[in-house]
Each structure stands twice: as structure tokens, then as C-alpha cells.
Amino acid sequence: MLAALASLDDLESLMTAAWPAVESSTSDGWLLRSAGGVTQRANSIWPMSAAADLATSVRHAENWYGAHRQPVIFQLTRRLENAAVEEFLDGRGYSRQSETLIMTAESSPAKASAPDGVTLELATAPSGEWLELWWSVDGRGGEEEKLVAQRILIGVPSLYASARNADGDVVGTGRLTLVDGWGGVYCMATHPDFRRQGMAAAVLQRLSHEAAASGAGRLWLLVAAANAGARALYSAAGFKDSARYHYRQAPVPRTPGRC
């Protein structure tokens, strides 16, 4: 079974390589990541190994993010050594949010079949149209944040799939990043007017085909646990749950004298 071939160490390393932060620092076996607050993954802590002194490690992380004027966010998988971190963060009032599934599948050499009137294109950089559609569907923020997101995207070589309708507009996107024999699928987005028409399935199959053609036999992707529609799409394409993670965010300090 494919899921058994991917350890948490493998998956967490792949995820970190495919979505690089703009700035990072390693301390006490933890990777501290920052990208101006754009996307949780690029602005969170990955505890790569158990800290020798948990309180000291958390304090150092809080100071580091404080200097960056960002909230402290942990990305935590359900590994045994993270249990102590979870308990410590509970005591400090950290919230729990964004439960996310890591799904894996074998790549497929089969060529993608696009819906009628739709063409699939592939590029080595995100075009302005590609970026605009993805950000309009999945982005959080304005133009400044979008530019930071673009820096994250191009921080590692990737392939960008675009689905164009009969009018030549980009109505679907996807990104494939090849890392150590794996292909990471990211930035799956479909224009609201073109959903439930097979657009996302076609983009996903195109990326799977490109992964297989490049020698990547396995794929991974990330999907919100609450996103039943996307999970159904990925399951139909052969993806299975391999692991999950969530985020823990520090409480926002209250300003004295205010409610």
C-alpha cells in the first residue's frame, strides 16, 4: 500500500521543500519560517525533532516571531513526540485550527482529457493570468500579499498547468513540484463559473501525467479536512489519506484598557 511507503519524516520534508518560506531559521531542532504572514505553512514552526527544553524552545520561537511582528504558529503532525508540544501549547492558550489531510497516490502516465472547448497548457513559471485566478480563489490579502505568494511559488522549480476556455481565459490552475522522486500537487483552483465540469480533474490528471513522465512515481497533495468536495475529487483520482496536521496559533495579546 502506497501510504505505508511514506513516513511522516518523508512527507514533512517534501512539504517544506515544495513550499519554501522567504526567510527561515533553525533553532533547537525546529525550523522557524516566515513569509510576511502569507500562507500558514510558510509562516509556521516545523518541530523537526523533539526539543531538549520545550519551554526554552517555545520562548525562543516567540521572540523570533515577535521580532518579525508575526503571530507564533506551529504546524504539527500527529507524531508521538508532538504530544508534549501540544500539551505545552494548551497551557499557553494556543488555538487549534486548519485541520489538513496529506493524501498520496501513484502518478499516472495516462494523458489528460479536457472538457469540450478547454485546452490544457503547461509552463515553468506562473503567468499573470494563472496567478490572478489562483489568488482570487485561494488567496488571502491584496496585491502586496500576492507578490509574496509569487515569491514562495517561484522559490523552487515547478510546473504550472492552466486550463483555458474557448475564449482563451484561464479558468483552472494547478502546480507540480518534483522533489526526490515525488510530485507535489499544489494551487488547484477553478473559476466559480466552471466548477463541476471536470476542469479540476483534467488539470490534476495533466499534472499526474507530467510527474510520471519526469520519473516521479508518487504524488502528494494537501487538502482541508473540511473540504468534502475536494476530498471526493482527489479520492476519485486514486489519492488516499496518509497523514494529517493542524496549526496551533498563539493568542493575540490584549492591549491594556481595551475590550
Short mmCIF file of C-alpha atoms in Angstrom, two decimals:
data_model
loop_
_atom_site.label_atom_id
_atom_site.label_comp_id
_atom_site.label_asym_id
_atom_site.label_seq_id
_atom_site.Cartn_x
_atom_site.Cartn_y
_atom_site.Cartn_z
CA MET A 1 0.00 0.00 0.00
CA LEU A 2 1.41 3.37 -1.05
CA ALA A 3 0.64 5.21 2.19
CA ALA A 4 2.92 2.84 4.11
CA LEU A 5 5.84 3.87 1.89
CA ALA A 6 5.67 7.48 3.05
CA SER A 7 6.84 8.19 6.58
CA LEU A 8 5.97 11.41 8.34
CA ASP A 9 9.62 12.42 8.02
CA ASP A 10 9.36 11.95 4.25
CA LEU A 11 6.11 13.86 3.92
CA GLU A 12 7.13 16.77 6.14
CA SER A 13 10.44 17.15 4.29
CA LEU A 14 8.66 17.09 0.93
CA MET A 15 6.15 19.69 2.06
CA THR A 16 8.88 22.00 3.33
CA ALA A 17 10.87 21.73 0.10
CA ALA A 18 7.88 22.37 -2.15
CA TRP A 19 6.58 25.46 -0.34
CA PRO A 20 9.68 27.38 0.80
CA ALA A 21 9.47 30.29 3.19
CA VAL A 22 11.02 33.61 2.23
CA GLU A 23 13.09 33.52 5.43
CA SER A 24 13.86 30.72 7.86
CA SER A 25 15.96 29.90 10.89
CA THR A 26 16.81 26.61 12.57
CA SER A 27 16.88 26.55 16.36
CA ASP A 28 16.80 23.69 18.88
CA GLY A 29 15.87 21.24 16.13
CA TRP A 30 12.93 23.40 14.97
CA LEU A 31 12.54 25.17 11.64
CA LEU A 32 11.13 28.69 12.03
CA ARG A 33 9.62 30.02 8.80
CA SER A 34 8.47 33.48 7.76
CA ALA A 35 6.99 34.98 4.61
CA GLY A 36 5.33 38.15 5.81
CA GLY A 37 2.29 36.26 7.04
CA VAL A 38 1.35 34.94 3.59
CA THR A 39 0.09 31.34 3.97
CA GLN A 40 0.24 29.50 7.28
CA ARG A 41 2.75 26.90 6.10
CA ALA A 42 5.37 29.48 5.12
CA ASN A 43 4.91 31.29 8.43
CA SER A 44 4.92 28.45 10.90
CA ILE A 45 7.22 26.31 13.00
CA TRP A 46 8.05 22.77 11.98
CA PRO A 47 9.41 20.90 15.02
CA MET A 48 11.78 18.63 13.10
CA SER A 49 12.89 16.93 16.31
CA ALA A 50 11.97 16.91 19.98
CA ALA A 51 13.32 19.93 21.86
CA ALA A 52 15.73 19.33 24.73
CA ASP A 53 14.00 22.07 26.73
CA LEU A 54 10.48 22.72 25.46
CA ALA A 55 9.89 25.93 27.42
CA THR A 56 13.16 27.44 26.18
CA SER A 57 12.46 26.45 22.58
CA VAL A 58 8.98 27.96 22.65
CA ARG A 59 10.29 31.15 24.24
CA HIS A 60 12.97 31.46 21.55
CA ALA A 61 10.37 30.92 18.84
CA GLU A 62 8.07 33.53 20.35
CA ASN A 63 10.93 36.02 20.45
CA TRP A 64 11.86 35.27 16.83
CA TYR A 65 8.33 35.82 15.56
CA GLY A 66 7.93 38.83 17.81
CA ALA A 67 10.92 40.40 16.07
CA HIS A 68 9.16 39.72 12.77
CA ARG A 69 5.91 41.16 14.12
CA GLN A 70 4.08 37.94 13.33
CA PRO A 71 1.94 35.59 15.40
CA VAL A 72 3.56 32.36 16.54
CA ILE A 73 2.13 29.40 14.61
CA PHE A 74 3.09 25.73 14.89
CA GLN A 75 2.44 23.15 12.16
CA LEU A 76 2.01 19.83 13.94
CA THR A 77 1.51 16.34 12.57
CA ARG A 78 0.22 13.55 14.78
CA ARG A 79 3.66 12.20 15.64
CA LEU A 80 4.26 10.88 19.12
CA GLU A 81 6.89 13.46 20.07
CA ASN A 82 4.48 16.29 19.27
CA ALA A 83 2.20 15.26 22.13
CA ALA A 84 4.36 17.15 24.63
CA VAL A 85 4.30 20.23 22.38
CA GLU A 86 0.51 20.05 22.13
CA GLU A 87 0.15 19.83 25.91
CA PHE A 88 2.53 22.75 26.45
CA LEU A 89 0.69 24.91 23.91
CA ASP A 90 -2.64 24.04 25.54
CA GLY A 91 -1.28 25.55 28.72
CA ARG A 92 -0.32 28.74 26.91
CA GLY A 93 -3.72 29.19 25.29
CA TYR A 94 -2.73 28.40 21.71
CA SER A 95 -5.74 27.84 19.43
CA ARG A 96 -6.09 24.81 17.18
CA GLN A 97 -7.08 25.38 13.55
CA SER A 98 -6.94 24.29 9.90
CA GLU A 99 -7.00 20.50 10.15
CA THR A 100 -5.38 19.31 6.92
CA LEU A 101 -5.05 15.91 5.25
CA ILE A 102 -1.94 14.75 3.42
CA MET A 103 -3.08 12.49 0.58
CA THR A 104 -0.85 10.35 -1.62
CA ALA A 105 -1.25 8.38 -4.85
CA GLU A 106 0.72 6.81 -7.65
CA SER A 107 1.33 9.07 -10.63
CA SER A 108 -0.33 8.06 -13.89
CA PRO A 109 1.14 8.09 -17.42
CA ALA A 110 -2.35 8.46 -18.90
CA LYS A 111 -2.86 11.70 -20.80
CA ALA A 112 -5.45 14.16 -19.58
CA SER A 113 -8.73 14.63 -21.42
CA ALA A 114 -10.02 18.19 -21.11
CA PRO A 115 -13.70 19.20 -21.16
CA ASP A 116 -15.10 20.36 -24.50
CA GLY A 117 -13.70 23.72 -25.59
CA VAL A 118 -10.95 23.64 -22.95
CA THR A 119 -7.22 23.40 -23.61
CA LEU A 120 -4.55 22.48 -21.08
CA GLU A 121 -1.22 24.30 -21.08
CA LEU A 122 1.97 23.79 -19.11
CA ALA A 123 4.63 26.36 -18.22
CA THR A 124 7.69 26.59 -16.00
CA ALA A 125 6.55 29.84 -14.37
CA PRO A 126 3.17 31.16 -13.24
CA SER A 127 1.72 33.57 -15.79
CA GLY A 128 -0.10 36.69 -14.67
CA GLU A 129 -3.42 35.07 -15.58
CA TRP A 130 -2.55 31.88 -13.70
CA LEU A 131 -1.56 33.83 -10.60
CA GLU A 132 -4.64 36.05 -10.76
CA LEU A 133 -7.08 33.13 -10.90
CA TRP A 134 -5.36 31.09 -8.19
CA TRP A 135 -5.13 34.10 -5.88
CA SER A 136 -8.76 35.09 -6.47
CA VAL A 137 -9.85 31.60 -5.40
CA ASP A 138 -7.35 30.70 -2.70
CA GLY A 139 -5.50 33.88 -1.75
CA ARG A 140 -5.70 35.90 1.44
CA GLY A 141 -4.85 39.58 1.00
CA GLY A 142 -4.20 42.17 -1.67
CA GLU A 143 -1.53 42.88 -4.27
CA GLU A 144 1.33 43.05 -1.78
CA GLU A 145 0.46 39.64 -0.35
CA LYS A 146 0.04 38.22 -3.85
CA LEU A 147 3.58 39.26 -4.72
CA VAL A 148 4.89 37.48 -1.62
CA ALA A 149 2.92 34.39 -2.65
CA GLN A 150 4.57 34.59 -6.06
CA ARG A 151 7.98 34.62 -4.37
CA ILE A 152 7.03 31.45 -2.49
CA LEU A 153 5.86 29.77 -5.70
CA ILE A 154 8.98 30.51 -7.72
CA GLY A 155 11.27 29.70 -4.79
CA VAL A 156 11.53 26.15 -6.15
CA PRO A 157 11.34 24.94 -9.79
CA SER A 158 7.80 23.83 -10.62
CA LEU A 159 5.41 23.22 -13.49
CA TYR A 160 2.23 25.27 -13.82
CA ALA A 161 -0.88 23.89 -15.53
CA SER A 162 -3.51 26.25 -16.93
CA ALA A 163 -6.92 25.31 -18.29
CA ARG A 164 -8.21 27.80 -20.87
CA ASN A 165 -11.80 28.05 -22.02
CA ALA A 166 -12.97 28.71 -25.58
CA ASP A 167 -12.49 32.47 -25.05
CA GLY A 168 -8.87 31.97 -24.06
CA ASP A 169 -9.36 32.77 -20.37
CA VAL A 170 -7.58 30.80 -17.65
CA VAL A 171 -10.33 29.04 -15.71
CA GLY A 172 -8.31 26.36 -13.90
CA THR A 173 -4.86 26.11 -12.32
CA GLY A 174 -2.52 23.60 -10.74
CA ARG A 175 1.15 23.40 -9.74
CA LEU A 176 3.50 20.40 -9.72
CA THR A 177 6.77 20.42 -7.78
CA LEU A 178 9.15 17.50 -8.23
CA VAL A 179 11.12 16.55 -5.12
CA ASP A 180 13.14 13.35 -4.54
CA GLY A 181 11.09 11.12 -6.81
CA TRP A 182 7.78 12.61 -5.67
CA GLY A 183 5.44 15.14 -7.24
CA GLY A 184 3.68 17.66 -5.03
CA VAL A 185 0.33 18.97 -6.30
CA TYR A 186 -0.49 22.50 -5.18
CA CYS A 187 -2.61 25.52 -6.13
CA MET A 188 -5.57 23.61 -7.52
CA ALA A 189 -8.17 26.27 -8.31
CA THR A 190 -11.17 26.53 -10.63
CA HIS A 191 -13.09 29.64 -11.61
CA PRO A 192 -16.51 29.58 -9.87
CA ASP A 193 -18.34 29.62 -13.23
CA PHE A 194 -16.55 26.48 -14.41
CA ARG A 195 -16.84 24.19 -11.41
CA ARG A 196 -18.35 20.69 -11.59
CA GLN A 197 -17.43 20.46 -15.27
CA GLY A 198 -14.38 18.22 -14.96
CA MET A 199 -11.91 21.10 -15.01
CA ALA A 200 -10.05 20.24 -11.82
CA ALA A 201 -9.95 16.54 -12.68
CA ALA A 202 -8.37 17.35 -16.05
CA VAL A 203 -5.74 19.63 -14.51
CA LEU A 204 -4.96 17.02 -11.86
CA GLN A 205 -4.54 14.29 -14.47
CA ARG A 206 -2.25 16.52 -16.54
CA LEU A 207 -0.02 17.08 -13.51
CA SER A 208 -0.06 13.37 -12.70
CA HIS A 209 0.97 12.58 -16.28
CA GLU A 210 3.82 15.09 -16.14
CA ALA A 211 5.02 13.64 -12.85
CA ALA A 212 5.11 10.13 -14.31
CA ALA A 213 6.89 11.37 -17.44
CA SER A 214 9.50 13.04 -15.22
CA GLY A 215 10.17 9.86 -13.26
CA ALA A 216 8.18 10.78 -10.16
CA GLY A 217 6.22 7.64 -9.30
CA ARG A 218 4.31 9.08 -6.37
CA LEU A 219 2.26 12.20 -5.68
CA TRP A 220 1.19 14.04 -2.58
CA LEU A 221 -1.23 16.89 -2.01
CA LEU A 222 -2.77 18.77 0.90
CA VAL A 223 -6.47 19.37 1.41
CA ALA A 224 -8.51 20.88 4.22
CA ALA A 225 -10.27 18.14 6.18
CA ALA A 226 -13.48 20.16 5.98
CA ASN A 227 -13.37 20.42 2.16
CA ALA A 228 -15.54 17.43 1.30
CA GLY A 229 -15.77 18.33 -2.41
CA ALA A 230 -12.02 18.46 -2.94
CA ARG A 231 -11.50 15.27 -0.93
CA ALA A 232 -14.01 13.48 -3.14
CA LEU A 233 -12.22 14.70 -6.28
CA TYR A 234 -8.85 13.50 -5.03
CA SER A 235 -10.22 10.17 -3.82
CA ALA A 236 -11.75 9.56 -7.25
CA ALA A 237 -8.30 10.19 -8.74
CA GLY A 238 -6.78 7.48 -6.53
CA PHE A 239 -5.46 9.57 -3.64
CA LYS A 240 -5.65 8.10 -0.14
CA ASP A 241 -5.19 9.64 3.31
CA SER A 242 -1.59 9.17 4.50
CA ALA A 243 -1.30 11.63 7.40
CA ARG A 244 -2.72 14.86 8.74
CA TYR A 245 -1.61 18.00 10.51
CA HIS A 246 -3.06 21.13 12.03
CA TYR A 247 -1.88 24.53 13.19
CA ARG A 248 -1.61 25.95 16.71
CA GLN A 249 -1.56 29.75 16.96
CA ALA A 250 -0.59 31.89 19.94
CA PRO A 251 -3.34 34.05 21.45
CA VAL A 252 -3.32 37.68 20.37
CA PRO A 253 -2.10 39.89 23.24
CA ARG A 254 -4.71 42.28 24.54
CA THR A 255 -3.98 45.98 24.69
CA PRO A 256 -4.38 47.25 28.30
CA GLY A 257 -7.50 49.34 28.75
CA ARG A 258 -9.31 47.91 25.74
CA CYS A 259 -12.07 45.31 25.48
#
